[in-house]
Coordinates of C-alpha atoms in Angstrom, one line a residue:
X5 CA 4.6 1.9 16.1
X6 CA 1.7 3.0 13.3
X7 CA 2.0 3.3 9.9
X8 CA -0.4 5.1 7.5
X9 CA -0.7 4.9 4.6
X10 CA -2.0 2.7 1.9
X11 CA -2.5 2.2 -0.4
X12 CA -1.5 1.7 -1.3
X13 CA -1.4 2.3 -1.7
X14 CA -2.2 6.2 -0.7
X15 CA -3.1 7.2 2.3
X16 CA -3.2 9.3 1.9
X17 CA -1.9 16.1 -2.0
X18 CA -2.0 18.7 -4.9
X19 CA -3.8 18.8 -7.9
X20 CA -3.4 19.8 -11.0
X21 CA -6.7 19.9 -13.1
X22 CA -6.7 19.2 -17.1
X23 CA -9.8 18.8 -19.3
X24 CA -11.0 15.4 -20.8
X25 CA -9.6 14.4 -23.6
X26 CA -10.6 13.7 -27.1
X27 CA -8.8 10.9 -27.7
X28 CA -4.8 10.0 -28.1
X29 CA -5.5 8.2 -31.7
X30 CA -5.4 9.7 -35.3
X31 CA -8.4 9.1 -37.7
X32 CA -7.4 6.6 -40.2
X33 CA -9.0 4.4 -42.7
X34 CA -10.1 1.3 -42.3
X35 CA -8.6 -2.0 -42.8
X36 CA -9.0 -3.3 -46.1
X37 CA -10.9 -6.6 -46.6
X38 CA -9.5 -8.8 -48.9
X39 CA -12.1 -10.6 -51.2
X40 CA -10.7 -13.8 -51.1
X41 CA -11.1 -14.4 -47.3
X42 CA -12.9 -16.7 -45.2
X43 CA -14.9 -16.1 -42.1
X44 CA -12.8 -17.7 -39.3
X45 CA -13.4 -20.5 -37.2
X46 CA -15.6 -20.4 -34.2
X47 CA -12.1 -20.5 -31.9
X48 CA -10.9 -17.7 -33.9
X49 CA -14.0 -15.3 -33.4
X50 CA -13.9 -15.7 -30.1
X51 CA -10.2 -15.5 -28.3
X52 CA -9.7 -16.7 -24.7
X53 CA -11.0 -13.6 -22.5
X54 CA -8.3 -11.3 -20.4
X55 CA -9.5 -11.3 -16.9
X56 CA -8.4 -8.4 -15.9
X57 CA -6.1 -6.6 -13.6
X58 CA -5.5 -4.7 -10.3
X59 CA -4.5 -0.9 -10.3
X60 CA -1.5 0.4 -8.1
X61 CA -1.5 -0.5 -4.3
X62 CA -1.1 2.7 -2.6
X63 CA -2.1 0.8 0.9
X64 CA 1.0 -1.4 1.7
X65 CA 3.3 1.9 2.0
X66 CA 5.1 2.3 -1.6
X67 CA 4.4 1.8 -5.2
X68 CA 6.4 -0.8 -7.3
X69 CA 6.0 -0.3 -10.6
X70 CA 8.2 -1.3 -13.6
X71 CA 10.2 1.8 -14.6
X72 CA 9.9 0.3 -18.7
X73 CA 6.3 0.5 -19.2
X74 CA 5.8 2.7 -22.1
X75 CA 5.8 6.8 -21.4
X76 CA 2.2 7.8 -20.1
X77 CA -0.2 9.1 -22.9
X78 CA -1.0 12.8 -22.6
X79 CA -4.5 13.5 -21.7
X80 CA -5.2 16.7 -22.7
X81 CA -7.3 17.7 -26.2
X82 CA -3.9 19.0 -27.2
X83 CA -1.9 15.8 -27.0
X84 CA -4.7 13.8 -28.3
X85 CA -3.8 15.9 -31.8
X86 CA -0.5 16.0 -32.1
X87 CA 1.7 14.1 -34.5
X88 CA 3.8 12.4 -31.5
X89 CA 0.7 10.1 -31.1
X90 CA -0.2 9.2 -34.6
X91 CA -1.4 5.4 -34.0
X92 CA -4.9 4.6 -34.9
X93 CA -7.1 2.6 -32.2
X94 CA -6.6 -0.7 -35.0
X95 CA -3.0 -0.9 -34.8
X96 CA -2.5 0.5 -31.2
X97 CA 0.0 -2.4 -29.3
X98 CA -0.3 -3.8 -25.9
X99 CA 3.2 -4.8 -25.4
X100 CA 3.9 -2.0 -23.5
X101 CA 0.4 -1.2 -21.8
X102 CA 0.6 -4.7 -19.9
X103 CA -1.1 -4.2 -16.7
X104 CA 0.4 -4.3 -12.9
X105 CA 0.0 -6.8 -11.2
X106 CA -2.6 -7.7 -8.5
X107 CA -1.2 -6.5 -5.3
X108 CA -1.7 -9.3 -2.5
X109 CA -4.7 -9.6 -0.3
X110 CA -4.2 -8.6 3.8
X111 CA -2.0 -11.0 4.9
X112 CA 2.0 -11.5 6.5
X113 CA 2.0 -14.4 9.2
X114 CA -0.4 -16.6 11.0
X115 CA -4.0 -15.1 11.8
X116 CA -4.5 -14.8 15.5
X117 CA -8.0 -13.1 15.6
X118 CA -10.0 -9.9 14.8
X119 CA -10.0 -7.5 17.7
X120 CA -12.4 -4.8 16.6
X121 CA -12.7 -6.1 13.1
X122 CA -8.7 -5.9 12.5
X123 CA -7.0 -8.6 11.9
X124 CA -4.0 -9.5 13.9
X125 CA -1.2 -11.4 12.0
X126 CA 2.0 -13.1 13.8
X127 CA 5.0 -13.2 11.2
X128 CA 7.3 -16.2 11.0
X129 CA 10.0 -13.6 11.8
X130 CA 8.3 -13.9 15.0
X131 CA 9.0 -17.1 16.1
X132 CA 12.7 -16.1 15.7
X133 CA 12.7 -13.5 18.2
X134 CA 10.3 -15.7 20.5
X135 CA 13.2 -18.0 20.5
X136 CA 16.4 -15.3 20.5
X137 CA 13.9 -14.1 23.7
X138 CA 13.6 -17.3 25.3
X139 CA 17.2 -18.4 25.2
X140 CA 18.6 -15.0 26.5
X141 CA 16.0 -14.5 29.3
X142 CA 16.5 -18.1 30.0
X143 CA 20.3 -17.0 30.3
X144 CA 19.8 -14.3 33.2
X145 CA 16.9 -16.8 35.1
X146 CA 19.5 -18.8 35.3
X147 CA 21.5 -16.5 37.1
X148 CA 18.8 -15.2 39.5
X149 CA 16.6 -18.5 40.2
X150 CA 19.3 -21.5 39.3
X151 CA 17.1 -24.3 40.9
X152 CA 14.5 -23.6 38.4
X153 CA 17.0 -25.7 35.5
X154 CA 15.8 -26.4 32.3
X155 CA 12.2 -25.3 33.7
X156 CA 13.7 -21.6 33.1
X157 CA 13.0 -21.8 29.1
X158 CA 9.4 -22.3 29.4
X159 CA 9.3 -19.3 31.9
X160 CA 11.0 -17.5 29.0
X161 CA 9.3 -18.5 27.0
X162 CA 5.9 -17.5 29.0
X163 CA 7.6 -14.1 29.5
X164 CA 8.2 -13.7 25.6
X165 CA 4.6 -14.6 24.2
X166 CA 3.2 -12.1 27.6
X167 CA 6.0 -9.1 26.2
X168 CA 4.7 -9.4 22.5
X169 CA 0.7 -9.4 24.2
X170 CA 1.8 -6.2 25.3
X171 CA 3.3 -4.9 22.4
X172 CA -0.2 -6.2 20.5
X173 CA -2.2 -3.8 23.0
X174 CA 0.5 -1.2 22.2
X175 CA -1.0 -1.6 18.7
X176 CA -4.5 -1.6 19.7
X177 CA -4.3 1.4 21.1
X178 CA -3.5 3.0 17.5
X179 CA -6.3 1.0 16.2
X180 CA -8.6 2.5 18.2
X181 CA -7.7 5.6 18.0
X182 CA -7.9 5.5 13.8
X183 CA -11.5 3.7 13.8
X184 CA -12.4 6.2 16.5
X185 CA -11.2 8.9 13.8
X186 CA -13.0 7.0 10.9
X187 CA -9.8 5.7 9.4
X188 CA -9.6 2.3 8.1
X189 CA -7.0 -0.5 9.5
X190 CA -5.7 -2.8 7.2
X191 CA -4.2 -5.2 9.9
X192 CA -1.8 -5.1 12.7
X193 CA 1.3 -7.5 12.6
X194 CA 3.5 -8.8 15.2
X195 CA 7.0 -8.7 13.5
X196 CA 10.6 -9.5 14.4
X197 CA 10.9 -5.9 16.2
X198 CA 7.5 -5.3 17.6
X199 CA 4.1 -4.5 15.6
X200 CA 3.2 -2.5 13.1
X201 CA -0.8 -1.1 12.6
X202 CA -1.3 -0.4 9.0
X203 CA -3.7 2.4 8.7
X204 CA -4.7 3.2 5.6
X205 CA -5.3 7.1 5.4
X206 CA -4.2 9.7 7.2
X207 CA -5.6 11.9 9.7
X208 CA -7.4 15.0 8.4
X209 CA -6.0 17.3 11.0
X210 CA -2.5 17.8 12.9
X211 CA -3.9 17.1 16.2
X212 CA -5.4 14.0 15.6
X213 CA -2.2 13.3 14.2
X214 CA -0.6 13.5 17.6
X215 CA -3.5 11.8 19.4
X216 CA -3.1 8.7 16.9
X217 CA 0.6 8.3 17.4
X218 CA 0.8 9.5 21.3
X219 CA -1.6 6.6 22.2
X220 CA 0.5 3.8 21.7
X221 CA 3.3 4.8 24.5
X222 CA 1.0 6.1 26.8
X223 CA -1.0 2.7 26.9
X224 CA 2.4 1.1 27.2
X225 CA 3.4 3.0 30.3
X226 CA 0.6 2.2 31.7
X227 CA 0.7 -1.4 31.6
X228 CA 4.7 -0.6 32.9
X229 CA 2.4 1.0 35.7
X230 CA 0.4 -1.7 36.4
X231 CA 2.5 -4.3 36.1
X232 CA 4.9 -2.4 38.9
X233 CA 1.7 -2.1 41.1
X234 CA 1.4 -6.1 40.6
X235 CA 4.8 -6.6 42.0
X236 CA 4.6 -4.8 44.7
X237 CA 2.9 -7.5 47.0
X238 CA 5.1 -9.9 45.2
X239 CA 8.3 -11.7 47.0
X240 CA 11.3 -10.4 45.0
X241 CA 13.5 -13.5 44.1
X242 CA 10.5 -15.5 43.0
X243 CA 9.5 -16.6 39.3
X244 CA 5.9 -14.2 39.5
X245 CA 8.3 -11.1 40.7
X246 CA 11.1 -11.6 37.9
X247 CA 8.2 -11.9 35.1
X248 CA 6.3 -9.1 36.8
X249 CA 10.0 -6.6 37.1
X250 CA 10.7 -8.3 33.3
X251 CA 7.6 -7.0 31.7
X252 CA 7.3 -4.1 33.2
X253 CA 10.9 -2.9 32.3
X254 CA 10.3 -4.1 28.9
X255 CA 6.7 -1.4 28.7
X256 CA 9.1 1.4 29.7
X257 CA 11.4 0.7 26.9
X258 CA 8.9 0.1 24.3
X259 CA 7.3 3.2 25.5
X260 CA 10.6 5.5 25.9
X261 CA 11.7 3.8 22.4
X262 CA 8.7 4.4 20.3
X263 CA 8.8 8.3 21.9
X264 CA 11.6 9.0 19.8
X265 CA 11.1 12.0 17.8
X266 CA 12.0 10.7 14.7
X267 CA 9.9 8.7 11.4
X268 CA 9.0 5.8 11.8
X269 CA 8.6 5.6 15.5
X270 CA 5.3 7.2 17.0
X271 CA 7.3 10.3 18.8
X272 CA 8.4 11.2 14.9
X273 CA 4.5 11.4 14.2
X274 CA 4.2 13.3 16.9
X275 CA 7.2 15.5 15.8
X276 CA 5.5 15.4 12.7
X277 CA 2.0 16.8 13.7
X278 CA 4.2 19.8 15.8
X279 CA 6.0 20.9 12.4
X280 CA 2.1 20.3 10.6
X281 CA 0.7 22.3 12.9
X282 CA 2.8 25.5 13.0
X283 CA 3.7 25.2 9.0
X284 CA 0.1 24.6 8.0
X285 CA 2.1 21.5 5.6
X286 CA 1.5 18.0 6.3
X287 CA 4.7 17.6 3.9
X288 CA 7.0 19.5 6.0
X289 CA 6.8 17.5 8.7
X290 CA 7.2 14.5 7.3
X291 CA 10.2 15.9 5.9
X292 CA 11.6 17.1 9.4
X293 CA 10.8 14.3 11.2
X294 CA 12.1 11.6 8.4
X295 CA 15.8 13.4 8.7
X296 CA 15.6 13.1 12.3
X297 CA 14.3 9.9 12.1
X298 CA 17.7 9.3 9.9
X299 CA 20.1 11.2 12.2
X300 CA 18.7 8.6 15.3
X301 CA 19.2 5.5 12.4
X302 CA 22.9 6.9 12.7
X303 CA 23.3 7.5 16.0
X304 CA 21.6 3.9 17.2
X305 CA 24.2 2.2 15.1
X306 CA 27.0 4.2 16.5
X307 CA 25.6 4.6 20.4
X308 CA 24.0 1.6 21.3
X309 CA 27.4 0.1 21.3
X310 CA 29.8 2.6 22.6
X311 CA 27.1 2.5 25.7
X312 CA 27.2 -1.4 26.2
X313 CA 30.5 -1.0 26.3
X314 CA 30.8 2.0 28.8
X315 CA 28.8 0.0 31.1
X316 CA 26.0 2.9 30.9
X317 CA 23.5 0.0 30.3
X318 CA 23.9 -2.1 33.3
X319 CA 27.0 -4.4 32.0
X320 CA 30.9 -4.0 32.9
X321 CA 33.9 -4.0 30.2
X322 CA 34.8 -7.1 31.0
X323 CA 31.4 -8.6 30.3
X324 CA 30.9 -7.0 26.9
X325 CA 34.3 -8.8 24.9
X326 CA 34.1 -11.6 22.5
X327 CA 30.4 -12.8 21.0
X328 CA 28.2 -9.9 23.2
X329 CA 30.1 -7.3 21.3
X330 CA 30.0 -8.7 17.7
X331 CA 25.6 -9.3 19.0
X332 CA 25.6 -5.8 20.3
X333 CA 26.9 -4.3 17.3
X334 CA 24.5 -6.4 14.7
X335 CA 21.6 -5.7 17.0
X336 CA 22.4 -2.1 16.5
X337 CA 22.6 -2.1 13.1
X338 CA 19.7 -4.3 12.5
X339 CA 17.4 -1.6 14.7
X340 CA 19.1 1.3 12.8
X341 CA 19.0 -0.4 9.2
X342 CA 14.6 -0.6 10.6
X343 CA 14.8 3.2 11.5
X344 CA 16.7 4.6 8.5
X345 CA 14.1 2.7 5.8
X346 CA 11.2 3.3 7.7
X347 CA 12.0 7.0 7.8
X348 CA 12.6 7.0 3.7
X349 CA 9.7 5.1 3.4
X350 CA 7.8 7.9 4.9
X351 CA 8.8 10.2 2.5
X352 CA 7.7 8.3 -0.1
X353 CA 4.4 7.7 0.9
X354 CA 4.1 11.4 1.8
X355 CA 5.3 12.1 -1.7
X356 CA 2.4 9.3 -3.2
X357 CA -0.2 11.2 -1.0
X358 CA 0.5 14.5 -2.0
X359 CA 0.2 13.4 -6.0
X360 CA -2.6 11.4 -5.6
X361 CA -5.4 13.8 -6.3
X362 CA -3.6 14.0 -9.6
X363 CA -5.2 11.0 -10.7
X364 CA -8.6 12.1 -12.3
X365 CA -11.0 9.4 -13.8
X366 CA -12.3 12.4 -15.9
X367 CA -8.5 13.4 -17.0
X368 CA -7.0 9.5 -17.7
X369 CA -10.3 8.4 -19.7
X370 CA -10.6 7.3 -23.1
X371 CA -12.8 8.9 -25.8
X372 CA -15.2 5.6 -26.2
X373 CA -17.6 4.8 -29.6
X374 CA -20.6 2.8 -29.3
X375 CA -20.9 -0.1 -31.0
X376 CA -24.0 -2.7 -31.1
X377 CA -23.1 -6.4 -30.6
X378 CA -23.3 -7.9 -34.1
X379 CA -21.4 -5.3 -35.5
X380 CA -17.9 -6.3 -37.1
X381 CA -15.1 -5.5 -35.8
X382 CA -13.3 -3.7 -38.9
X383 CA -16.0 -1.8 -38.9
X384 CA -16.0 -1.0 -35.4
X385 CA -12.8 0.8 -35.7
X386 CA -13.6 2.4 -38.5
X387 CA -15.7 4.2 -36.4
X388 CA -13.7 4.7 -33.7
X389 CA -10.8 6.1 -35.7
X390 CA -12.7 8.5 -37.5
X391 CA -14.3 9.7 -34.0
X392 CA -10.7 10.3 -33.0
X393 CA -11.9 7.6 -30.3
X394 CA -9.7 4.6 -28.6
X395 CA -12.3 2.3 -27.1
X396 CA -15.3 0.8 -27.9
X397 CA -18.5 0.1 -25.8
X398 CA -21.0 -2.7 -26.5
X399 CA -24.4 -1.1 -26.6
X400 CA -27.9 -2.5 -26.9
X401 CA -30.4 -1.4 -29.5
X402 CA -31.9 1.7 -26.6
X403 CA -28.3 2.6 -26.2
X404 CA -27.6 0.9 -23.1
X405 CA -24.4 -0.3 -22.4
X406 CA -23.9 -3.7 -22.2
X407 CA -19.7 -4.6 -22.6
X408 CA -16.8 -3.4 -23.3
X409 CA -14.6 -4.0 -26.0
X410 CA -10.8 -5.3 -24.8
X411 CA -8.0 -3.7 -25.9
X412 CA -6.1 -7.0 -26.1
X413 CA -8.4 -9.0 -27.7
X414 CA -8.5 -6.1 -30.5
X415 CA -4.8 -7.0 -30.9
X416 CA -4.9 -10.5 -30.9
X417 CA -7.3 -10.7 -34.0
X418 CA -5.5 -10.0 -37.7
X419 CA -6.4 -7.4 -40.2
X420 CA -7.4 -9.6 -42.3
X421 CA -10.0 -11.5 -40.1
X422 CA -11.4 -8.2 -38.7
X423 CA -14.4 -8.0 -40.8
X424 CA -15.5 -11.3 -40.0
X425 CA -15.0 -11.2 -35.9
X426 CA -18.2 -9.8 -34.4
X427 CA -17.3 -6.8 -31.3
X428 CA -19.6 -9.4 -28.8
X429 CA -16.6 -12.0 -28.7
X430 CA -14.1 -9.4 -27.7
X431 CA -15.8 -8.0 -25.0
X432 CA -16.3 -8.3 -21.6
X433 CA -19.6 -7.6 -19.5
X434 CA -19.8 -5.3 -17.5
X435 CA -20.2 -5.6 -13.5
X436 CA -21.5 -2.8 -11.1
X437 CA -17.9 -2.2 -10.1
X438 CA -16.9 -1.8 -13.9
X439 CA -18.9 1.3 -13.9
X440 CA -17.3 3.9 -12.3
X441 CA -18.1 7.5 -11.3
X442 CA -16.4 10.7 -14.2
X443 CA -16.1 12.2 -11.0
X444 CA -13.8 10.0 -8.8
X445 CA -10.1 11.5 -8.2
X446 CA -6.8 10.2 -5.9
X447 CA -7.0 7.5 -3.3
X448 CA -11.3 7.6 -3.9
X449 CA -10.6 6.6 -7.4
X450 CA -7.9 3.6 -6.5
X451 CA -10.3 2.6 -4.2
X452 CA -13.1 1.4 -6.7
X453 CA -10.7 0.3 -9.0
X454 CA -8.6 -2.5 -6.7
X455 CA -12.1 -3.1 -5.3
X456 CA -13.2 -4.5 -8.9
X457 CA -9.9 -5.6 -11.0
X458 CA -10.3 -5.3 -15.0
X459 CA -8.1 -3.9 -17.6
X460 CA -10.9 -1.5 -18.8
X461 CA -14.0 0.4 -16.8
X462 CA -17.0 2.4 -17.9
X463 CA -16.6 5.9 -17.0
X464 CA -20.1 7.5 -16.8
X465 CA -21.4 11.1 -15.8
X466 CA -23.7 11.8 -12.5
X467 CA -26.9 12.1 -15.5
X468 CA -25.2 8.2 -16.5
X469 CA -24.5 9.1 -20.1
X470 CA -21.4 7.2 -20.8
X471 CA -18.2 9.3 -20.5
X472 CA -15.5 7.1 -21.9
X473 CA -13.8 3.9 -20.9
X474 CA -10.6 4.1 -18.3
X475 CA -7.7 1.5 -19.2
X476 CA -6.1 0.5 -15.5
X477 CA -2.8 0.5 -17.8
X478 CA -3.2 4.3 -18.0
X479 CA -3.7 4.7 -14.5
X480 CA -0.8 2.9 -13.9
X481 CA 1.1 4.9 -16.1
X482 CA -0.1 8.5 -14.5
X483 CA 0.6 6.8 -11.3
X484 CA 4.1 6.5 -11.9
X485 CA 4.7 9.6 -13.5
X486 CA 3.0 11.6 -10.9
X487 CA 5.5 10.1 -8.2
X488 CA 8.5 11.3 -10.8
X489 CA 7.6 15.0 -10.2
X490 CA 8.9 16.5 -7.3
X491 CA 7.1 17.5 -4.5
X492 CA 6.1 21.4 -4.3

């Protein structure tokens, strides 16, 4: 099984274009400087930088982020007017514009190696179905070879690391296939029920779609295949032909399993890219094949039971009583609990993808005022009040920019000691990734941005006259209210 997407965030839309805006702050005056005060302290000039932050993570298949943060600031010249926003850039609050939190590096288990560059982690939930596979396989060689004894748990336990190999070239397969397409592969993990590829775009076209999901059955019946044409000169009864018959039984249920036509299995991408194809709508058949991919989450938890106990699967009545019926009923709803949240997790990546393009570095940045580095900050936002502007960019005497000014520190310092607190010891340099294109939009944009965390960027035009400064607390913001509208 594959799963695309990312990042976060977002693999992987619509847009809605809106001009840039002149700034959400009122002119006001400045802060009054009271003649009897003192220039502060050295520690007081300069407060302990704010290292920055990370932007939403589109890549590991959903956005979490905190439904309290303050509503998202309108962008357009409109809003940046009107008397709902009245707060000058001096008295503007950071208690609600704290940013998200760094989302965590490519990771989940032990690292077993990087086949083509990916790499390939083994979950602790792992070991616990390495064991649940070695104790019941151990359970049925002892029926078929008893003089093996306790020797039959390490043949289990060889069958159970050489099933989960198979399942990893299952994976490899869709790993392929997406660098072969140009998509990127955050890492493939070995979980409790198989492996998961995390790809994180989509494919441009409905047929490579299909190809990218199709891939990972079709390698596993192949191995079924060879491994049947290894047992053939193999004496049945014998520890080679019950690992040889094991695995290869175990191929043809992965591969029947994942050929399921319903989200997230790979036959419910494939039922996806049919529905793509003849709607023209990528949406659609997410949509068609996340319901069926529901309706099978139903009908595992209800069927995989009634059949063990028909005998349909290979066991009598009287076998399945007592503890196998109370396992084959949790096993059933632990695989349909899997199916029935990886399907709604594939609507709501489908839903993050299709609003992505609605983040616009152009749209979400801030009107900026240049300031030069000895220049007080009181004065400072004097400046950038009566410019309508709420950010302020550290420039050197040709105009270049050097820093920018951090909307926390602003806060941190008192009216009172403004006028004495040069803009230098608020700001922060700036890096090459701090300086980002006007142009960028979507999962582009997210891309730079988690690539370089920082609370504020540098938004410059192609010509590389400065634009305005992006706060990743606003992105945040049009993030989540992008993924509260509904899907067109």
């Amino acid at each position: 099984m594959d799963e695309s997407g990312g990042s976060g965030q977002p693999r992987s839309g619509t847009d809605e274009p809106a001009e840039h805006h002149a700034g959400s702050a009122a002119p006001a005056a400045p802060a009054p400087t009271p003649a009897h005060d003192q220039p502060p302290t050295a520690a007081e000039d300069n407060p302990t930088p704010d290292n920055g932050t990370d932007t939403p993570d589109t890549g590991e298949h959903e956005s979490r982020s905190t439904a309290g943060d303050a509503p998202a600031p309108e962008t357009s010249p409109a809003a940046a007017n009107s008397p709902a926003d009245d707060r000058t850039f001096a008295h503007s609050g950071t208690a609600k514009n704290r940013p998200p939190k760094r989302p965590r590096e490519p990771g989940g288990g032990l690292l077993m190696g990087r086949p083509f560059g990916v790499p390939v982690y083994v979950a602790p939930s792992w070991f616990l179905v390495a064991a649940l596979i070695t104790w019941v396989f151990g359970g049925q060689l002892d029926r078929v070879l008893p003089e093996l004894g306790a020797a039959r748990y390490l043949v289990s336990l060889f069958f159970a690391v050489a099933f989960y190999a198979s399942v990893l070239v299952h994976e490899l397969a869709h790993t392929v296939a997406a660098l072969r397409f140009q998509l990127p592969v955050r890492r493939i993990q070995l979980q409790f029920f198989g492996g998961v590829s995390e790809i994180e775009k989509e494919a441009e076209t409905p047929g490579r779609e299909f190809v990218l999901a199709f891939v990972g059955p079709l390698l596993s019946l192949v191995l079924a295949g060879l491994f049947y044409v290894a047992l053939q000169p193999v004496e049945p009864g014998t520890v080679p032909g019950v690992l040889l018959a094991g695995l290869m039984i175990s191929n043809l249920i992965v591969a029947a399993f994942n050929l399921l036509p319903g989200l997230p299995l790979d036959g419910g991408r494939m039922l996806r890219a049919v529905v793509w194809k003849i709607t023209g709508k990528p949406m659609n058949g997410t949509i068609a094949a996340a319901w069926v991919g529901r309706a099978l989450a139903v009908s595992v938890l209800i069927g995989l039971p009634l059949l063990t106990q028909s005998g349909a699967l290979g066991t009598t009545a009287e076998d399945s009583v007592g503890m196998d019926t109370v396992t084959d009923a949790l096993l059933a709803a632990i695989l349909a609990a899997i199916i029935w949240t990886g399907a709604g997790n594939s609507l709501r990546m489908a839903r993050l993808r299709e609003h992505l393009p609605e983040l616009r570095a152009r749209n979400l940045t801030r009107r900026a005022v240049p300031v030069e580095n000895d220049t007080p900050l009181s004065e400072a936002l004097r400046r950038a009040n009566a410019a309508g502007a709420r950010a302020l960019v550290v420039v050197d005497p040709e105009g270049n920019p050097l820093s920018l000014v951090r909307e926390a520190a602003i806060v941190g310092v008192p009216e009172h000691r403004r006028p004495w607190v040069a803009v230098s010891g608020l700001a922060q340099d700036l890096t090459d990734g701090m300086r980002i294109s006007a142009e960028l939009a979507g999962e582009d944009l997210l891309d730079v941005l988690r690539a370089t965390p920082a609370t504020e960027y540098l938004v410059v035009e192609e010509t590389g006259e400065i634009y305005g400064v992006l706060s990743a607390a606003d992105v945040e913001r049009a993030f989540v209210k992008a993924m509260a509208r509904p899907s067109s």
